[in-house]
Short mmCIF file of C-alpha atoms and ligand atoms in Angstrom, two decimals:
data_model
loop_
_atom_site.label_atom_id
_atom_site.label_comp_id
_atom_site.label_asym_id
_atom_site.label_seq_id
_atom_site.Cartn_x
_atom_site.Cartn_y
_atom_site.Cartn_z
CA UNK A 7 58.15 21.46 -53.82
CA UNK A 8 55.00 22.96 -55.32
CA UNK A 9 53.43 26.23 -54.13
CA UNK A 10 50.37 24.39 -52.95
CA UNK A 11 52.39 22.16 -50.62
CA UNK A 12 54.70 24.97 -49.48
CA UNK A 13 51.90 27.15 -48.17
CA UNK A 14 49.64 24.38 -46.92
CA UNK A 15 52.15 23.71 -44.15
CA UNK A 16 50.46 26.50 -42.19
CA UNK A 17 48.29 25.35 -39.26
CA UNK A 18 49.77 21.93 -38.59
CA UNK A 19 47.83 19.83 -36.09
CA UNK A 20 49.93 18.73 -33.14
CA UNK A 21 48.31 16.68 -30.36
CA UNK A 22 44.91 18.04 -31.32
CA UNK A 23 46.13 21.66 -31.24
CA UNK A 24 46.66 23.66 -34.42
CA UNK A 25 50.11 25.19 -34.45
CA UNK A 26 51.02 28.08 -36.69
CA UNK A 27 54.17 27.46 -38.70
CA UNK A 28 56.65 30.29 -39.40
CA UNK A 29 56.08 32.13 -42.71
CA UNK A 30 57.82 30.64 -45.72
CA UNK A 31 60.61 32.81 -47.05
CA UNK A 32 61.14 33.38 -50.78
CA UNK A 33 63.21 35.79 -52.86
CA UNK A 34 62.65 37.54 -56.16
CA UNK A 35 65.57 38.36 -58.46
CA UNK A 36 65.76 39.63 -62.03
CA UNK A 37 68.00 38.64 -64.96
CA UNK A 38 71.11 40.76 -64.40
CA UNK A 39 72.12 43.22 -67.12
CA UNK A 40 75.82 42.42 -66.86
CA UNK A 41 76.94 39.35 -65.01
CA UNK A 42 74.95 36.30 -64.01
CA UNK A 43 77.88 35.31 -61.75
CA UNK A 44 77.21 38.43 -59.62
CA UNK A 45 73.62 37.30 -59.15
CA UNK A 46 74.86 33.83 -58.29
CA UNK A 47 77.09 35.32 -55.53
CA UNK A 48 74.17 37.28 -54.03
CA UNK A 49 72.01 34.16 -54.04
CA UNK A 50 74.76 32.12 -52.41
CA UNK A 51 74.56 34.59 -49.49
CA UNK A 52 70.76 34.44 -49.35
CA UNK A 53 70.76 30.64 -49.48
CA UNK A 54 71.52 30.40 -45.76
CA UNK A 55 67.99 31.66 -45.00
CA UNK A 56 66.59 28.44 -46.53
CA UNK A 57 64.24 30.03 -49.04
CA UNK A 58 61.42 27.81 -50.25
CA UNK A 59 62.15 29.12 -53.73
CA UNK A 60 63.69 31.95 -55.71
CA UNK A 61 61.53 33.64 -58.32
CA UNK A 62 63.05 35.11 -61.46
CA UNK A 63 61.32 37.99 -63.24
CA UNK A 64 60.98 38.17 -66.98
CA UNK A 65 61.07 41.06 -69.43
CA UNK A 66 57.91 42.99 -70.17
CA UNK A 67 55.71 42.37 -73.21
CA UNK A 68 56.20 38.65 -73.52
CA UNK A 69 60.00 38.78 -73.56
CA UNK A 70 60.55 35.59 -71.59
CA UNK A 71 63.61 34.35 -73.46
CA UNK A 72 66.39 36.24 -71.63
CA UNK A 73 64.97 35.05 -68.38
CA UNK A 74 64.95 31.41 -69.58
CA UNK A 75 68.71 31.56 -70.20
CA UNK A 76 69.32 32.82 -66.65
CA UNK A 77 66.91 30.22 -65.34
CA UNK A 78 68.93 27.46 -66.99
CA UNK A 79 72.14 28.86 -65.47
CA UNK A 80 70.67 29.08 -61.95
CA UNK A 81 69.10 25.66 -62.24
CA UNK A 82 72.44 24.12 -63.21
CA UNK A 83 74.52 26.00 -60.63
CA UNK A 84 72.40 26.52 -57.51
CA UNK A 85 70.59 23.88 -55.51
CA UNK A 86 67.46 25.98 -55.19
CA UNK A 87 63.80 25.61 -56.06
CA UNK A 88 63.11 28.16 -58.82
CA UNK A 89 59.93 29.89 -59.93
CA UNK A 90 60.15 31.72 -63.27
CA UNK A 91 57.80 34.65 -63.88
CA UNK A 92 56.08 34.35 -67.21
CA UNK A 93 54.14 37.02 -69.13
CA UNK A 94 51.62 36.35 -71.88
CA UNK A 95 50.68 39.66 -73.47
CA UNK A 96 52.09 40.09 -77.01
CA UNK A 97 52.86 36.38 -77.15
CA UNK A 98 51.56 33.63 -79.38
CA UNK A 99 50.11 30.40 -77.99
CA UNK A 100 52.76 28.40 -79.89
CA UNK A 101 55.60 30.40 -78.33
CA UNK A 102 54.14 30.12 -74.84
CA UNK A 103 53.63 26.37 -75.27
CA UNK A 104 57.26 25.97 -76.43
CA UNK A 105 58.59 27.97 -73.47
CA UNK A 106 56.48 25.98 -71.04
CA UNK A 107 58.02 22.78 -72.40
CA UNK A 108 61.50 24.21 -71.76
CA UNK A 109 60.52 25.16 -68.20
CA UNK A 110 59.15 21.71 -67.47
CA UNK A 111 62.20 20.06 -69.01
CA UNK A 112 64.29 21.87 -66.36
CA UNK A 113 62.25 20.05 -63.70
CA UNK A 114 60.80 23.29 -62.43
CA UNK A 115 57.58 22.90 -60.48
CA UNK A 116 56.22 26.43 -60.10
CA UNK A 117 55.54 29.43 -62.33
CA UNK A 118 54.24 32.96 -61.75
CA UNK A 119 51.66 33.60 -64.47
CA UNK A 120 51.31 37.26 -65.43
CA UNK A 121 49.73 39.36 -68.11
CA UNK A 122 52.67 41.77 -68.32
CA UNK A 123 52.41 45.24 -69.84
CA UNK A 124 52.04 46.33 -73.41
CA UNK A 125 55.12 47.98 -74.91
CA UNK A 126 54.84 51.62 -75.94
CA UNK A 127 56.51 51.01 -79.32
CA UNK A 128 54.52 50.56 -82.51
CA UNK A 129 55.71 47.07 -83.51
CA UNK A 130 53.11 44.46 -84.38
CA UNK A 131 52.39 41.99 -81.61
CA UNK A 132 50.43 38.79 -81.18
CA UNK A 133 47.42 39.00 -78.94
CA UNK A 134 46.58 35.37 -78.28
CA UNK A 135 46.24 36.26 -74.59
CA UNK A 136 44.61 39.36 -73.11
CA UNK A 137 44.60 38.71 -69.37
CA UNK A 138 46.53 36.52 -66.95
CA UNK A 139 43.52 34.25 -66.23
CA UNK A 140 43.81 32.99 -69.84
CA UNK A 141 47.47 32.15 -69.24
CA UNK A 142 46.70 30.34 -65.97
CA UNK A 143 44.11 28.24 -67.80
CA UNK A 144 46.54 27.52 -70.66
CA UNK A 145 49.27 26.42 -68.22
CA UNK A 146 46.93 24.24 -66.16
CA UNK A 147 45.64 22.49 -69.29
CA UNK A 148 49.12 21.62 -70.55
CA UNK A 149 51.47 21.21 -67.63
CA UNK A 150 51.83 19.96 -64.07
CA UNK A 151 53.17 23.31 -62.91
CA UNK A 152 51.82 24.89 -59.77
CA UNK A 153 50.78 28.45 -60.59
CA UNK A 154 51.27 31.71 -58.68
CA UNK A 155 49.53 34.94 -59.68
CA UNK A 156 49.84 38.65 -58.89
CA UNK A 157 47.58 40.56 -56.48
CA UNK A 158 47.37 44.28 -55.77
CA UNK A 159 46.59 45.44 -52.21
CA UNK A 160 45.99 48.99 -53.49
CA UNK A 161 44.30 47.83 -56.73
CA UNK A 162 45.90 47.38 -60.14
CA UNK A 163 46.69 50.68 -61.79
CA UNK A 164 44.46 49.97 -64.85
CA UNK A 165 41.47 48.91 -62.81
CA UNK A 166 38.77 51.43 -61.84
CA UNK A 167 38.30 50.02 -58.32
CA UNK A 168 39.57 47.34 -55.96
CA UNK A 169 36.30 45.35 -56.05
CA UNK A 170 36.52 44.89 -59.84
CA UNK A 171 40.19 44.00 -59.50
CA UNK A 172 39.29 41.30 -56.94
CA UNK A 173 36.58 39.96 -59.30
CA UNK A 174 39.33 39.66 -61.91
CA UNK A 175 41.65 38.06 -59.35
CA UNK A 176 38.95 35.41 -58.82
CA UNK A 177 39.06 34.54 -62.53
CA UNK A 178 42.76 33.62 -62.08
CA UNK A 179 42.01 31.61 -58.96
CA UNK A 180 39.12 29.80 -60.64
CA UNK A 181 41.48 28.96 -63.52
CA UNK A 182 43.67 27.05 -61.03
CA UNK A 183 46.10 29.44 -59.28
CA UNK A 184 47.66 28.13 -56.05
CA UNK A 185 49.12 31.29 -54.47
CA UNK A 186 48.78 35.08 -54.78
CA UNK A 187 51.94 37.20 -54.59
CA UNK A 188 51.28 40.85 -53.91
CA UNK A 189 52.76 43.96 -55.33
CA UNK A 190 55.00 45.85 -52.93
CA UNK A 191 53.27 48.02 -50.35
CA UNK A 192 54.36 50.08 -47.36
CA UNK A 193 51.09 50.32 -45.52
CA UNK A 194 50.24 47.05 -43.80
CA UNK A 195 46.66 48.21 -43.18
CA UNK A 196 46.15 48.25 -46.96
CA UNK A 197 47.37 44.63 -47.06
CA UNK A 198 45.15 43.53 -44.17
CA UNK A 199 42.03 45.11 -45.66
CA UNK A 200 42.88 43.58 -49.06
CA UNK A 201 43.12 40.12 -47.49
CA UNK A 202 39.72 40.68 -45.89
CA UNK A 203 38.14 41.76 -49.20
CA UNK A 204 39.66 38.78 -51.01
CA UNK A 205 38.36 36.39 -48.35
CA UNK A 206 34.92 38.09 -48.48
CA UNK A 207 34.94 37.37 -52.23
CA UNK A 208 35.22 33.66 -51.38
CA UNK A 209 38.91 33.28 -52.30
CA UNK A 210 40.82 31.09 -49.84
CA UNK A 211 44.12 30.97 -51.77
CA UNK A 212 47.23 31.93 -49.71
CA UNK A 213 48.17 35.61 -50.12
CA UNK A 214 51.89 36.22 -49.83
CA UNK A 215 52.96 39.81 -49.12
CA UNK A 216 55.66 41.20 -51.39
CA UNK A 217 58.29 43.14 -49.42
CA UNK A 218 60.62 45.61 -51.06
CA UNK A 219 63.35 47.14 -48.90
CA UNK A 220 63.97 50.77 -49.77
CA UNK A 221 67.44 50.88 -51.29
CA UNK A 222 67.62 54.39 -52.67
CA UNK A 223 65.60 57.56 -53.18
CA UNK A 224 65.51 57.06 -56.95
CA UNK A 225 64.33 53.45 -56.69
CA UNK A 226 61.52 54.13 -54.23
CA UNK A 227 60.26 57.23 -56.01
CA UNK A 228 60.16 55.46 -59.38
CA UNK A 229 58.52 52.26 -58.11
CA UNK A 230 55.81 53.90 -56.04
CA UNK A 231 55.02 56.42 -58.77
CA UNK A 232 54.73 53.78 -61.53
CA UNK A 233 52.33 51.57 -59.60
CA UNK A 234 50.59 54.27 -57.56
CA UNK A 235 51.65 52.87 -54.19
CA UNK A 236 50.99 54.90 -51.07
CA UNK A 237 53.65 55.66 -48.48
CA UNK A 238 52.66 56.48 -44.86
CA UNK A 239 53.47 60.10 -43.99
CA UNK A 240 55.97 59.25 -41.25
CA UNK A 241 57.93 57.07 -43.70
CA UNK A 242 57.68 59.66 -46.48
CA UNK A 243 59.08 62.34 -44.14
CA UNK A 244 62.07 60.12 -43.34
CA UNK A 245 62.61 59.34 -47.03
CA UNK A 246 62.78 63.08 -47.72
CA UNK A 247 65.10 63.59 -44.73
CA UNK A 248 67.61 60.99 -46.02
CA UNK A 249 67.22 61.90 -49.68
CA UNK A 250 70.90 62.85 -49.99
CA UNK A 251 72.33 60.22 -47.66
CA UNK A 252 72.43 56.77 -49.38
CA UNK A 253 73.70 55.03 -46.23
CA UNK A 254 70.91 56.39 -44.00
CA UNK A 255 68.37 55.61 -46.70
CA UNK A 256 69.47 51.98 -46.84
CA UNK A 257 69.31 51.72 -43.02
CA UNK A 258 65.83 53.26 -43.06
CA UNK A 259 64.81 50.64 -45.65
CA UNK A 260 66.06 47.82 -43.42
CA UNK A 261 64.42 49.21 -40.27
CA UNK A 262 61.10 49.88 -41.94
CA UNK A 263 60.91 46.50 -43.71
CA UNK A 264 61.86 44.72 -40.46
CA UNK A 265 59.03 46.51 -38.65
CA UNK A 266 56.65 45.80 -41.53
CA UNK A 267 57.57 42.09 -41.64
CA UNK A 268 57.26 41.68 -37.87
CA UNK A 269 53.72 43.02 -38.00
CA UNK A 270 52.91 40.64 -40.88
CA UNK A 271 54.42 37.71 -38.98
CA UNK A 272 52.33 38.63 -35.93
CA UNK A 273 49.30 38.52 -38.22
CA UNK A 274 50.34 34.98 -39.22
CA UNK A 275 50.96 35.47 -42.94
CA UNK A 276 51.78 32.24 -44.78
CA UNK A 277 54.91 33.64 -46.39
CA UNK A 278 57.15 36.65 -47.02
CA UNK A 279 58.31 37.23 -50.59
CA UNK A 280 61.28 39.63 -50.79
CA UNK A 281 61.93 41.73 -53.88
CA UNK A 282 65.69 41.65 -53.41
CA UNK A 283 66.57 43.78 -56.47
CA UNK A 284 69.52 41.38 -56.83
CA UNK A 285 71.17 42.70 -53.65
CA UNK A 286 71.50 40.39 -50.68
CA UNK A 287 72.54 42.97 -48.05
CA UNK A 288 69.23 44.61 -47.08
CA UNK A 289 67.20 41.40 -47.30
CA UNK A 290 69.67 39.48 -45.16
CA UNK A 291 69.77 42.28 -42.55
CA UNK A 292 65.97 42.23 -42.35
CA UNK A 293 65.92 38.46 -41.93
CA UNK A 294 68.63 38.66 -39.25
CA UNK A 295 66.43 41.16 -37.40
CA UNK A 296 63.47 38.79 -37.57
CA UNK A 297 64.92 35.35 -36.96
P1 FAD B 311 45.88 40.58 -64.94
O1 FAD B 311 45.53 39.72 -63.81
O2 FAD B 311 45.49 40.14 -66.32
O3 FAD B 311 45.24 42.02 -64.64
C1 FAD B 311 45.57 43.16 -65.43
C2 FAD B 311 44.44 44.18 -65.38
O4 FAD B 311 43.30 43.71 -66.12
C3 FAD B 311 43.91 44.45 -63.99
O5 FAD B 311 43.52 45.80 -63.94
C4 FAD B 311 42.70 43.53 -63.86
O6 FAD B 311 41.75 44.02 -62.95
C5 FAD B 311 42.18 43.50 -65.29
N1 FAD B 311 41.64 42.18 -65.68
C6 FAD B 311 42.17 40.98 -65.37
N2 FAD B 311 41.46 39.98 -65.93
C7 FAD B 311 40.47 40.56 -66.62
C8 FAD B 311 39.41 40.05 -67.42
N3 FAD B 311 39.28 38.74 -67.63
N4 FAD B 311 38.56 40.96 -67.99
C9 FAD B 311 38.71 42.28 -67.81
N5 FAD B 311 39.69 42.83 -67.04
C10 FAD B 311 40.57 41.97 -66.46
N6 FAD B 311 55.72 42.20 -65.03
C11 FAD B 311 56.67 41.75 -65.92
O7 FAD B 311 56.69 42.20 -67.08
N7 FAD B 311 57.61 40.81 -65.54
C12 FAD B 311 57.61 40.28 -64.28
O8 FAD B 311 58.46 39.43 -63.98
C13 FAD B 311 56.64 40.72 -63.34
N8 FAD B 311 56.61 40.20 -62.08
C14 FAD B 311 55.63 40.61 -61.21
C15 FAD B 311 55.59 40.04 -59.92
C16 FAD B 311 54.62 40.42 -59.01
C17 FAD B 311 54.58 39.80 -57.63
C18 FAD B 311 53.65 41.42 -59.37
C19 FAD B 311 52.61 41.87 -58.39
C20 FAD B 311 53.69 41.99 -60.65
C21 FAD B 311 54.66 41.59 -61.59
N9 FAD B 311 54.73 42.13 -62.88
C22 FAD B 311 55.69 41.70 -63.77
C23 FAD B 311 53.84 43.23 -63.28
C24 FAD B 311 52.56 42.76 -64.03
O9 FAD B 311 52.90 42.14 -65.24
C25 FAD B 311 51.72 44.02 -64.28
O10 FAD B 311 51.26 44.53 -63.07
C26 FAD B 311 50.59 43.85 -65.28
O11 FAD B 311 50.08 45.16 -65.58
C27 FAD B 311 49.41 43.04 -64.77
O12 FAD B 311 49.70 41.71 -64.70
P2 FAD B 311 48.65 40.68 -64.02
O13 FAD B 311 49.19 39.35 -64.21
O14 FAD B 311 48.29 41.14 -62.67
O15 FAD B 311 47.39 40.92 -65.02
#
């Protein structure tokens, strides 16, 4: 099923009354460094939550090839709707067109179109694409894929302010994007005010919050630092308290994400997209707490 149809199931009319439908669940995984069978096992566990789709990240700087191999494996072995992530920076139009043909030949219906980040090395790279809106346009011209894009509740790190970032988000929407998947965040108020700003900018596209359970001190410190993501003080204090206790840290991650998701559900979000980090345990505990 395409993104557009998945998220348009919100607000179904029933006997003249509009009913809100539960948020659609989806999972993000990444191509595993060692064994694709391990990833398969984790997804087998997560399958019972009936995800609408599983999204598969791709390498930075236009390195989509490793991810395509994993995509083929998952497509052949799991009965799940898949959404590959796809980056365009440092990629030629010919290469992107070829990869899109492979994706469509796998009967995949959705794609997450991203700019990606420039590598720090000094190799020569193609620059046929500069921003994700160009990729969205390229995909829409050539394929029948439904396109997801990235959104940043606290602003993208390269962008001077959130208003400019939302103007740039609109370019992706105007190019044909069907859903916006957000970067992780821990402060729901930042998400709610982002949604308001996006709507004020005339964008009606569904905005799906990205939820990342805290798994370890190292993971959370690295992720939030890289993308400049704020952590509420009460949560930060607990993170520091459990710094040397991996078990407590994992439990904190489950409790906090469950609380965060419940608030988002109460606010009637169209979906919840879990960054599983290829581990089923925390995500399944959170979903058990919610369902
Ligand atoms: P863009 O939308 O192009 O935006 C990038 C920056 O340029 C922003 O600051 C924006 O404001 C500005 N900008 C955009 N358009 C224009 C324009 N036309 N003119 C001037 N300025 C403009 N990275 C990976 O490598 N692999 C992944 O699998 C991956 N998955 C992700 C999944 C999600 C849900 C999210 C939120 C991010 C993901 N990323 C991934 C990270 C992403 O590639 C980086 O955040 C990247 O820096 C920006 O990508 P984008 O698609 O948002 O870019």
